[in-house]
Amino acid sequence: METTDIIIKIVLVVIIFAISLVIAMYSTYAERKVAAFFQDRVGPNRAGPWGILQPLADGGKMFLKEEIIPSSASGILFIVGPSLAILTACIGSAVIPWGQKLTIGSTVIDLQVTDINVGILYIFGVVSLGVYGIMIGGWASNNKYSLLGAIRAASQNISYEISMGLSIIALLLVTGSLSLREIAEQQHGFWADGWFTWNVFKQPLGFLIFIVCAFAETNRTPFDLPECETELVGGYHTEYSSMKLGFYLFAEYINMFISSAVMATLYFGGYNFPFMDMINSPNLVTILGVVFLFGKIFMFIFFFMWIRWTIPRFRYDQLMNLGWKGLIPLAIANIVITGVVITFLN
Amino acid sequence: MESLSNKKKVLEVKPLNFMERIYLPAILKGLSITIKHFFRKPVTVRYPEQKREFSENFRGMHSLKRDEEGRERCTACGLCALSCPAEAITMTAAERQKGEEHLYREEKYAAVYEINMLRCIFCGLCEEACPKEAIYLDGDIVPSDMLRKDFIYGKDKLVEAPLNQ
């Protein structure tokens, strides 16, 4: 690898890191605004025009709050929890292809940090690590509510990871590749060979299962049992204050952003958009592709929020019933059907 | 047993049928309802800049009225204080001196007139009790303050501004 390549990669990492943090920051603002609109209110509108500086005010407040570590808490693990949560949330973005290649002069910039051939498995690994942050934090707090929240988070993530994985298997039967770049390339354009190229039209059931599991994995309503305020005070972050609490809340929004990006890449064509072949300049296609990808991501983030302000929380037994008796058999059936259809089409 | 009001309704809790168990139709219905609200005009009144209009019979801060010549109407008869259920009103009467005819309408006037705004319940009974039409609750909302003693409003705050002549 040449020096310029390394520099380009480092710059790309920094940019993606900054973008995911800024998007997470403004997701908190968007969440409050969207919630307000859904409830016929106007939302935060005091800090700056339309309250646009609200996230900065929130962040400043978080930093200035008193740092409280309960005397009965386990010192190191109490700090490891939120750090792990935000770390795993941030590193998931490494394998997502943000766009096609950008050519400046003679240098070709690949808008993806790394194109490993097991991209999906990498994301799965990172997502399953994410629950450790919650579990360690909840357990180290030495508080029964935190512990209950942590246990719920762990069992919920384990249950839904299975059906998520199974829904991905059906997708892999279609794509034949684990590399996210290749999956995105296969969905080139919008229409080819008499059918849509985007995977959502080839795997509608798989997408449905995947999105439900994504809600569960990111601990969003209707599956926000780990932090459900009405039963568990604050769930796993009951004992947390100051920026450690901020990290947990932030990690949730980064997770939301990353899972939106993954869903857009796997099922909604990633950076591909209709009529992209009619534009001659490849750089323009790349830039428009990035814009379209972010449009899709924002659409998914909005959908996350839309669901949150529509559906009440599931009861714990309903959650488990849905996961084990509903989604897993459905995902297996989806695999079988996909396999049969592919065999007959060939 | 038949209930007395005859309004009792026995609800049958049936097990969910298939369409209800897959949740999706209900979720879609819910989503369509919330998205309708998303585009609806917000009902918020942005308070300090924007104020909700008061109703016609709104009772706010008291004001002690003057007559058409700019003289204070109040004669310190004490009927308002007597009628006040919250005992918020106190006053001290004084006799009008020679040369003060342009200030006070009758021979007797209130030298001190105080209303404790923390006690006042804005019932409007003082308004009804007043034989001289001297007190009306036609002002704005009583503003907030830091100290209890600052809520005892004297004549400086209550008497209407003098006529401009």
Coordinates of C-alpha atoms in Angstrom, one line a residue:
Chain A
M1 CA 0.0 0.0 0.0
E2 CA 1.4 3.4 -0.9
T3 CA 1.6 6.4 1.4
T4 CA -1.1 8.3 -0.6
D5 CA -3.4 5.3 -0.2
I6 CA -2.9 5.3 3.5
I7 CA -3.5 9.0 3.8
I8 CA -6.7 8.7 1.7
K9 CA -7.9 5.9 3.9
I10 CA -7.2 7.9 7.0
V11 CA -9.0 10.9 5.7
L12 CA -11.9 8.7 4.7
V13 CA -12.1 7.2 8.2
V14 CA -12.0 10.6 9.8
I15 CA -14.7 11.9 7.5
I16 CA -17.0 8.9 8.0
F17 CA -16.4 9.1 11.8
A18 CA -17.3 12.8 11.8
I19 CA -20.3 12.2 9.6
S20 CA -21.7 9.5 11.8
L21 CA -21.2 11.6 14.9
V22 CA -22.8 14.6 13.3
I23 CA -25.7 12.6 12.1
A24 CA -26.1 11.0 15.5
M25 CA -26.1 14.4 17.0
Y26 CA -28.7 15.8 14.7
S27 CA -30.7 12.6 15.0
T28 CA -31.4 13.6 18.6
Y29 CA -32.7 17.0 17.3
A30 CA -34.6 15.3 14.5
E31 CA -36.2 12.9 16.9
R32 CA -37.5 15.7 19.1
K33 CA -38.7 17.7 16.1
V34 CA -40.3 14.6 14.5
A35 CA -41.9 13.7 17.8
A36 CA -43.3 17.2 18.0
F37 CA -44.7 17.2 14.5
F38 CA -46.4 13.8 15.1
Q39 CA -48.0 15.3 18.2
D40 CA -49.1 18.6 16.6
R41 CA -46.4 20.5 18.5
V42 CA -43.4 22.6 17.1
G43 CA -40.6 21.0 19.1
P44 CA -37.4 22.7 20.2
N45 CA -37.2 26.2 18.7
R46 CA -35.3 28.4 21.1
A47 CA -31.6 27.6 20.5
G48 CA -30.8 29.2 17.2
P49 CA -33.2 29.5 14.2
W50 CA -35.7 26.6 14.4
G51 CA -33.7 25.3 17.4
I52 CA -30.9 24.2 15.1
L53 CA -28.3 24.6 17.9
Q54 CA -30.2 22.4 20.3
P55 CA -27.8 19.4 20.0
L56 CA -24.9 21.6 20.9
A57 CA -26.7 22.9 23.9
D58 CA -27.6 19.3 24.9
G59 CA -24.0 18.2 24.4
G60 CA -22.6 21.1 26.4
K61 CA -25.1 20.3 29.2
M62 CA -24.1 16.7 29.2
F63 CA -20.4 17.6 29.5
L64 CA -20.9 20.0 32.4
K65 CA -23.1 17.6 34.4
E66 CA -21.6 16.0 37.6
E67 CA -19.9 12.7 37.0
I68 CA -21.4 10.3 39.5
I69 CA -20.0 6.8 40.0
P70 CA -22.0 4.9 42.6
S71 CA -19.9 3.7 45.5
S72 CA -21.2 0.1 45.1
A73 CA -20.5 0.1 41.4
S74 CA -17.6 -1.8 39.9
G75 CA -15.2 0.9 39.0
I76 CA -13.5 -0.2 35.8
L77 CA -16.5 -2.0 34.2
F78 CA -18.7 1.0 34.9
I79 CA -16.5 3.0 32.6
V80 CA -15.9 0.2 30.1
G81 CA -19.6 -0.2 29.5
P82 CA -20.4 3.1 27.7
S83 CA -17.0 3.1 26.0
L84 CA -17.6 -0.3 24.5
A85 CA -21.1 0.7 23.4
I86 CA -19.9 3.8 21.5
L87 CA -16.9 2.0 20.1
T88 CA -18.8 -0.9 18.6
A89 CA -21.4 1.6 17.3
C90 CA -18.7 3.6 15.5
I91 CA -16.6 0.8 13.9
G92 CA -19.6 -0.8 12.1
S93 CA -19.3 1.9 9.4
A94 CA -16.0 0.6 8.1
V95 CA -17.3 -1.9 5.5
I96 CA -20.2 0.1 4.2
P97 CA -19.7 1.3 0.6
W98 CA -20.7 5.0 0.5
G99 CA -20.3 5.4 -3.2
Q100 CA -18.6 4.3 -6.4
K101 CA -15.0 5.3 -7.2
L102 CA -14.1 8.9 -7.4
T103 CA -11.4 9.9 -9.9
I104 CA -9.4 13.1 -9.2
G105 CA -6.6 13.5 -11.7
S106 CA -4.8 10.1 -11.7
T107 CA -5.8 9.0 -8.1
V108 CA -8.8 6.8 -7.8
I109 CA -10.6 7.1 -4.5
D110 CA -12.7 4.2 -3.3
L111 CA -15.5 5.5 -1.2
Q112 CA -15.3 2.6 1.3
V113 CA -12.9 2.2 4.1
T114 CA -12.3 -1.4 3.5
D115 CA -13.9 -3.9 1.2
I116 CA -13.4 -7.2 3.1
N117 CA -15.1 -10.2 1.5
V118 CA -17.0 -11.0 4.7
G119 CA -18.5 -7.6 5.1
I120 CA -21.9 -8.7 6.3
L121 CA -20.3 -11.1 8.9
Y122 CA -18.1 -8.2 10.1
I123 CA -21.2 -6.1 10.7
F124 CA -22.9 -9.0 12.5
G125 CA -19.9 -9.4 14.7
V126 CA -19.8 -5.8 15.6
V127 CA -23.5 -5.6 16.3
S128 CA -23.3 -8.6 18.6
L129 CA -20.4 -7.0 20.4
G130 CA -22.6 -4.0 21.0
V131 CA -24.7 -5.8 23.5
Y132 CA -21.6 -6.2 25.7
G133 CA -21.5 -2.5 26.3
I134 CA -25.1 -2.6 27.6
M135 CA -24.6 -5.8 29.6
I136 CA -21.4 -4.7 31.3
G137 CA -22.7 -1.3 32.0
G138 CA -26.0 -2.6 33.5
W139 CA -24.2 -5.2 35.5
A140 CA -21.5 -3.0 36.8
S141 CA -24.0 -0.5 38.1
N142 CA -25.1 -2.8 40.9
N143 CA -28.7 -1.7 40.6
K144 CA -31.5 -4.1 40.1
Y145 CA -33.2 -2.0 37.4
S146 CA -29.9 -1.7 35.5
L147 CA -29.4 -5.5 35.8
L148 CA -32.9 -6.2 34.5
G149 CA -32.4 -3.9 31.6
A150 CA -29.1 -5.5 30.8
I151 CA -30.6 -9.0 30.9
R152 CA -33.4 -7.9 28.7
A153 CA -31.0 -6.4 26.2
A154 CA -28.9 -9.5 26.1
S155 CA -31.8 -12.0 25.6
Q156 CA -33.5 -9.7 23.1
N157 CA -30.4 -9.3 21.0
I158 CA -29.7 -13.0 21.0
S159 CA -33.2 -13.8 20.0
Y160 CA -33.4 -11.3 17.2
E161 CA -29.9 -11.9 15.9
I162 CA -31.0 -15.4 14.9
S163 CA -33.8 -14.3 12.6
M164 CA -31.7 -11.5 11.3
G165 CA -29.0 -13.9 10.3
L166 CA -31.6 -16.2 8.7
S167 CA -33.1 -13.4 6.7
I168 CA -29.6 -12.5 5.5
I169 CA -29.0 -16.1 4.4
A170 CA -31.9 -15.9 2.0
L171 CA -30.4 -12.6 0.7
L172 CA -27.0 -14.3 0.2
L173 CA -28.7 -17.0 -1.8
V174 CA -29.8 -14.3 -4.2
T175 CA -26.5 -12.3 -4.3
G176 CA -24.0 -15.1 -3.9
S177 CA -21.5 -12.8 -2.1
L178 CA -20.8 -11.5 1.4
S179 CA -19.0 -8.4 0.3
L180 CA -21.2 -5.3 0.7
R181 CA -19.5 -3.6 -2.3
E182 CA -20.4 -6.5 -4.5
I183 CA -24.0 -6.6 -3.2
A184 CA -24.3 -2.9 -3.9
E185 CA -22.8 -3.3 -7.4
Q186 CA -25.3 -6.1 -8.2
Q187 CA -28.2 -3.7 -7.6
H188 CA -26.9 -1.3 -10.3
G189 CA -29.5 1.0 -11.7
F190 CA -33.1 0.2 -10.9
W191 CA -34.4 -2.0 -13.7
A192 CA -32.7 -4.8 -15.5
D193 CA -33.7 -8.1 -17.2
G194 CA -37.4 -7.5 -16.7
W195 CA -37.3 -7.1 -12.9
F196 CA -36.2 -4.5 -10.4
T197 CA -32.5 -4.8 -9.4
W198 CA -32.9 -3.7 -5.8
N199 CA -33.0 -6.6 -3.4
V200 CA -36.1 -5.4 -1.6
F201 CA -38.1 -6.5 -4.7
K202 CA -36.4 -9.9 -4.7
Q203 CA -36.6 -10.4 -1.0
P204 CA -39.6 -8.5 0.4
L205 CA -40.2 -10.9 3.2
G206 CA -36.5 -11.0 4.1
F207 CA -36.5 -7.3 4.2
L208 CA -39.5 -7.2 6.5
I209 CA -37.8 -9.7 8.9
F210 CA -34.6 -7.7 8.7
I211 CA -36.1 -4.4 9.5
V212 CA -38.1 -5.8 12.5
C213 CA -34.8 -7.3 13.8
A214 CA -33.0 -4.0 13.2
F215 CA -35.5 -2.3 15.4
A216 CA -34.9 -4.9 18.1
E217 CA -31.1 -4.8 17.7
T218 CA -30.9 -1.0 18.1
N219 CA -33.3 -1.2 21.1
R220 CA -35.8 1.2 19.5
T221 CA -39.5 1.2 20.1
P222 CA -41.5 -1.1 20.0
F223 CA -38.6 -3.2 21.3
D224 CA -37.1 -0.7 23.7
L225 CA -37.5 -3.0 26.7
P226 CA -33.9 -2.7 27.9
E227 CA -34.5 1.0 28.8
C228 CA -38.2 1.1 29.2
E229 CA -38.8 4.1 31.5
T230 CA -42.2 2.9 32.8
E231 CA -40.9 -0.3 34.3
L232 CA -37.2 0.0 34.8
V233 CA -36.6 3.7 35.6
G234 CA -33.9 4.1 32.8
G235 CA -33.0 0.5 32.3
Y236 CA -29.3 -0.3 31.9
H237 CA -28.3 3.4 32.1
T238 CA -30.2 4.2 35.3
E239 CA -27.1 4.8 37.3
Y240 CA -25.2 6.7 34.6
S241 CA -24.8 10.5 34.4
S242 CA -22.9 13.1 32.5
M243 CA -21.1 12.1 29.3
K244 CA -21.2 8.4 30.1
L245 CA -25.0 8.6 29.8
G246 CA -24.4 10.7 26.7
F247 CA -22.3 7.9 25.2
Y248 CA -25.1 5.4 25.7
L249 CA -27.7 7.6 24.1
F250 CA -25.3 8.6 21.4
A251 CA -24.5 4.9 20.7
E252 CA -28.2 4.2 20.1
Y253 CA -28.4 6.9 17.5
I254 CA -25.1 5.9 15.8
N255 CA -26.5 2.3 15.7
M256 CA -29.6 3.6 14.1
F257 CA -27.6 5.4 11.5
I258 CA -25.4 2.4 10.8
S259 CA -28.3 0.0 10.6
S260 CA -30.1 2.4 8.2
A261 CA -27.0 2.4 6.1
V262 CA -26.8 -1.4 6.1
M263 CA -30.5 -1.7 5.2
A264 CA -30.1 0.8 2.4
T265 CA -27.1 -1.1 1.1
L266 CA -28.4 -4.6 1.4
Y267 CA -32.0 -4.0 0.2
F268 CA -32.5 -0.6 -1.3
G269 CA -29.7 -0.5 -3.8
G270 CA -27.1 1.4 -1.7
Y271 CA -25.7 4.2 -3.8
N272 CA -27.5 3.1 -6.9
F273 CA -30.4 5.2 -8.3
P274 CA -32.7 5.0 -11.3
F275 CA -31.4 6.2 -14.6
M276 CA -27.8 6.4 -13.3
D277 CA -26.5 5.1 -16.7
M278 CA -27.8 8.1 -18.5
I279 CA -25.3 10.4 -16.8
N280 CA -22.0 10.4 -18.7
S281 CA -19.6 11.8 -16.1
P282 CA -18.6 9.0 -13.7
N283 CA -17.7 11.4 -10.9
L284 CA -21.1 13.0 -11.0
V285 CA -22.7 9.6 -10.8
T286 CA -20.6 8.9 -7.7
I287 CA -21.5 12.1 -6.0
L288 CA -25.2 11.7 -6.8
G289 CA -24.9 8.1 -5.6
V290 CA -23.6 9.3 -2.2
V291 CA -26.5 11.8 -2.1
F292 CA -29.0 9.1 -2.9
L293 CA -27.5 6.8 -0.3
F294 CA -27.8 9.4 2.4
G295 CA -31.3 10.2 1.2
K296 CA -32.2 6.5 1.7
I297 CA -30.5 6.5 5.1
F298 CA -32.4 9.6 6.2
M299 CA -35.6 8.0 5.0
F300 CA -34.9 4.9 7.2
I301 CA -34.0 7.1 10.2
F302 CA -37.3 8.9 9.7
F303 CA -39.0 5.6 9.5
F304 CA -37.4 4.5 12.8
M305 CA -38.8 7.7 14.4
W306 CA -42.2 7.4 12.8
I307 CA -42.5 3.9 14.2
R308 CA -41.3 5.1 17.6
W309 CA -44.1 7.7 17.9
T310 CA -46.8 5.3 16.6
I311 CA -46.4 1.9 18.2
P312 CA -46.5 1.1 21.9
R313 CA -43.9 -1.1 23.5
F314 CA -44.3 -4.9 23.3
R315 CA -44.8 -6.9 26.4
Y316 CA -41.8 -9.1 27.2
D317 CA -43.6 -12.4 26.4
Q318 CA -45.0 -10.9 23.2
L319 CA -41.4 -9.9 22.2
M320 CA -40.2 -13.4 22.8
N321 CA -43.2 -15.0 21.0
L322 CA -42.7 -12.8 18.0
G323 CA -39.0 -13.5 17.9
W324 CA -38.9 -17.2 18.4
K325 CA -42.4 -18.4 17.1
G326 CA -42.9 -15.8 14.5
L327 CA -39.8 -14.5 12.8
I328 CA -37.6 -17.5 13.0
P329 CA -40.0 -19.9 11.3
L330 CA -40.8 -17.2 8.8
A331 CA -37.2 -16.6 8.0
I332 CA -36.6 -20.4 7.5
A333 CA -39.6 -20.6 5.2
N334 CA -38.2 -17.6 3.3
I335 CA -34.9 -19.4 2.9
V336 CA -36.7 -22.5 1.5
I337 CA -38.9 -20.5 -0.9
T338 CA -35.9 -18.5 -2.1
G339 CA -33.9 -21.7 -2.7
V340 CA -36.7 -23.4 -4.6
V341 CA -37.4 -20.3 -6.7
I342 CA -33.7 -19.9 -7.6
T343 CA -33.4 -23.5 -8.5
F344 CA -36.4 -23.3 -10.9
L345 CA -35.2 -20.0 -12.5
N346 CA -31.9 -21.6 -13.3
Chain B
M1 CA -77.6 -9.3 38.1
E2 CA -78.9 -6.5 36.0
S3 CA -76.9 -3.4 36.7
L4 CA -78.8 -0.3 38.0
S5 CA -77.7 2.1 35.2
N6 CA -78.1 -0.5 32.5
K7 CA -74.9 0.8 31.0
K8 CA -72.8 -2.2 31.8
K9 CA -71.2 -3.8 28.8
V10 CA -69.6 -7.2 29.1
L11 CA -66.6 -7.3 26.9
E12 CA -65.6 -10.5 25.3
V13 CA -61.9 -10.9 25.1
K14 CA -61.5 -13.1 22.1
P15 CA -58.1 -14.6 21.1
L16 CA -56.5 -12.6 18.3
N17 CA -57.2 -13.9 14.9
F18 CA -54.5 -14.3 12.3
M19 CA -54.6 -10.8 10.8
E20 CA -54.3 -9.4 14.3
R21 CA -51.5 -11.7 15.3
I22 CA -49.2 -10.7 12.5
Y23 CA -49.6 -7.1 13.7
L24 CA -48.9 -5.6 10.3
P25 CA -52.3 -4.3 9.4
A26 CA -52.7 -2.6 12.7
I27 CA -49.2 -1.1 12.4
L28 CA -49.9 0.2 9.0
K29 CA -53.2 1.7 10.2
G30 CA -51.4 3.4 13.1
L31 CA -48.7 4.7 10.8
S32 CA -51.3 6.3 8.5
I33 CA -52.9 8.0 11.5
T34 CA -49.6 9.4 12.8
I35 CA -48.5 10.7 9.4
K36 CA -51.7 12.6 9.1
H37 CA -50.8 14.4 12.3
F38 CA -47.2 15.0 11.0
F39 CA -48.6 17.4 8.3
R40 CA -51.1 19.0 10.5
K41 CA -50.6 22.6 11.7
P42 CA -49.2 22.6 15.2
V43 CA -51.5 23.8 17.9
T44 CA -48.7 25.4 20.0
V45 CA -49.0 29.0 21.1
R46 CA -45.4 30.3 21.3
Y47 CA -46.1 32.0 24.6
P48 CA -43.9 35.0 25.3
E49 CA -44.0 36.2 21.7
Q50 CA -47.5 35.0 20.9
K51 CA -50.4 35.3 23.3
R52 CA -53.6 33.4 23.4
E53 CA -56.5 35.8 23.2
F54 CA -58.4 36.2 26.5
S55 CA -62.1 35.5 26.6
E56 CA -64.4 38.5 27.1
N57 CA -65.0 37.8 30.7
F58 CA -61.4 37.1 31.6
R59 CA -60.5 38.3 35.1
G60 CA -56.9 39.5 35.4
M61 CA -55.1 42.1 37.4
H62 CA -57.2 44.7 39.2
S63 CA -57.3 48.3 38.3
L64 CA -58.7 51.2 40.4
K65 CA -60.7 53.4 38.0
R66 CA -60.9 57.1 37.7
D67 CA -64.0 59.1 36.6
E68 CA -64.4 61.1 33.5
E69 CA -62.6 64.0 35.1
G70 CA -59.6 61.9 36.2
R71 CA -60.6 61.7 39.9
E72 CA -60.3 58.4 41.8
R73 CA -63.6 56.8 42.2
C74 CA -62.8 54.7 45.3
T75 CA -64.3 56.0 48.6
A76 CA -62.7 53.4 50.8
C77 CA -66.0 52.1 51.9
G78 CA -64.5 48.6 52.5
L79 CA -67.2 46.6 50.8
C80 CA -64.6 45.0 48.5
A81 CA -62.5 43.9 51.4
L82 CA -65.6 42.6 53.1
S83 CA -66.7 40.7 50.1
C84 CA -63.3 39.2 49.4
P85 CA -63.4 35.5 50.2
A86 CA -59.6 35.3 50.2
E87 CA -59.2 38.4 52.4
A88 CA -56.7 39.8 50.0
I89 CA -57.7 43.4 50.2
T90 CA -56.9 46.0 52.9
M91 CA -57.2 49.7 52.9
T92 CA -56.8 52.8 55.0
A93 CA -59.4 55.6 54.5
A94 CA -58.6 59.3 54.7
E95 CA -60.6 62.5 54.5
R96 CA -60.3 64.7 51.4
Q97 CA -58.6 68.1 52.2
K98 CA -59.4 71.4 50.6
G99 CA -57.8 71.7 47.2
E100 CA -57.8 68.0 46.6
E101 CA -61.2 68.0 44.8
H102 CA -59.5 67.3 41.5
L103 CA -57.9 64.2 42.8
Y104 CA -60.7 62.4 44.7
R105 CA -64.4 62.2 43.7
E106 CA -65.9 62.0 47.2
E107 CA -65.0 63.4 50.6
K108 CA -63.4 60.1 51.6
Y109 CA -60.7 58.3 49.8
A110 CA -58.3 55.4 50.2
A111 CA -55.0 56.6 51.3
V112 CA -53.6 53.1 51.2
Y113 CA -55.1 50.4 49.1
E114 CA -53.4 47.0 48.9
I115 CA -54.2 43.7 47.3
N116 CA -52.2 40.6 48.0
M117 CA -52.0 39.0 44.6
L118 CA -50.9 35.7 46.1
R119 CA -54.1 35.5 48.1
C120 CA -56.4 36.8 45.4
I121 CA -58.4 34.1 43.7
F122 CA -59.7 36.4 40.9
C123 CA -63.3 35.5 41.7
G124 CA -64.5 39.0 40.8
L125 CA -66.6 39.5 43.9
C126 CA -64.9 42.9 44.7
E127 CA -66.0 44.0 41.3
E128 CA -69.6 43.1 42.1
A129 CA -69.5 44.5 45.6
C130 CA -68.2 48.0 44.6
P131 CA -71.0 50.6 44.7
K132 CA -68.8 53.2 42.9
E133 CA -67.7 51.1 40.0
A134 CA -64.1 51.8 41.1
I135 CA -62.5 48.4 40.8
Y136 CA -62.4 46.1 37.8
L137 CA -60.4 42.9 37.1
D138 CA -59.7 44.0 33.5
G139 CA -55.9 43.8 33.5
D140 CA -53.4 41.3 32.2
I141 CA -52.0 38.2 34.0
V142 CA -50.3 39.2 37.2
P143 CA -46.5 38.9 36.5
S144 CA -44.3 36.6 38.4
D145 CA -41.8 37.9 41.0
M146 CA -39.1 36.7 43.4
L147 CA -40.3 37.8 46.8
R148 CA -43.6 37.4 48.5
K149 CA -43.7 41.0 49.7
D150 CA -43.5 42.2 46.0
F151 CA -46.8 40.6 45.4
I152 CA -48.6 43.0 47.7
Y153 CA -49.7 45.6 45.1
G154 CA -50.3 49.2 46.4
K155 CA -52.0 52.1 44.8
D156 CA -49.0 52.8 42.6
K157 CA -49.6 49.6 40.7
L158 CA -53.4 49.5 40.9
V159 CA -54.7 53.0 40.1
E160 CA -55.4 53.7 36.5
A161 CA -53.0 56.1 34.8
P162 CA -54.3 59.7 35.0
L163 CA -56.1 61.2 32.1
N164 CA -53.9 63.0 29.7
Q165 CA -55.1 66.6 29.6

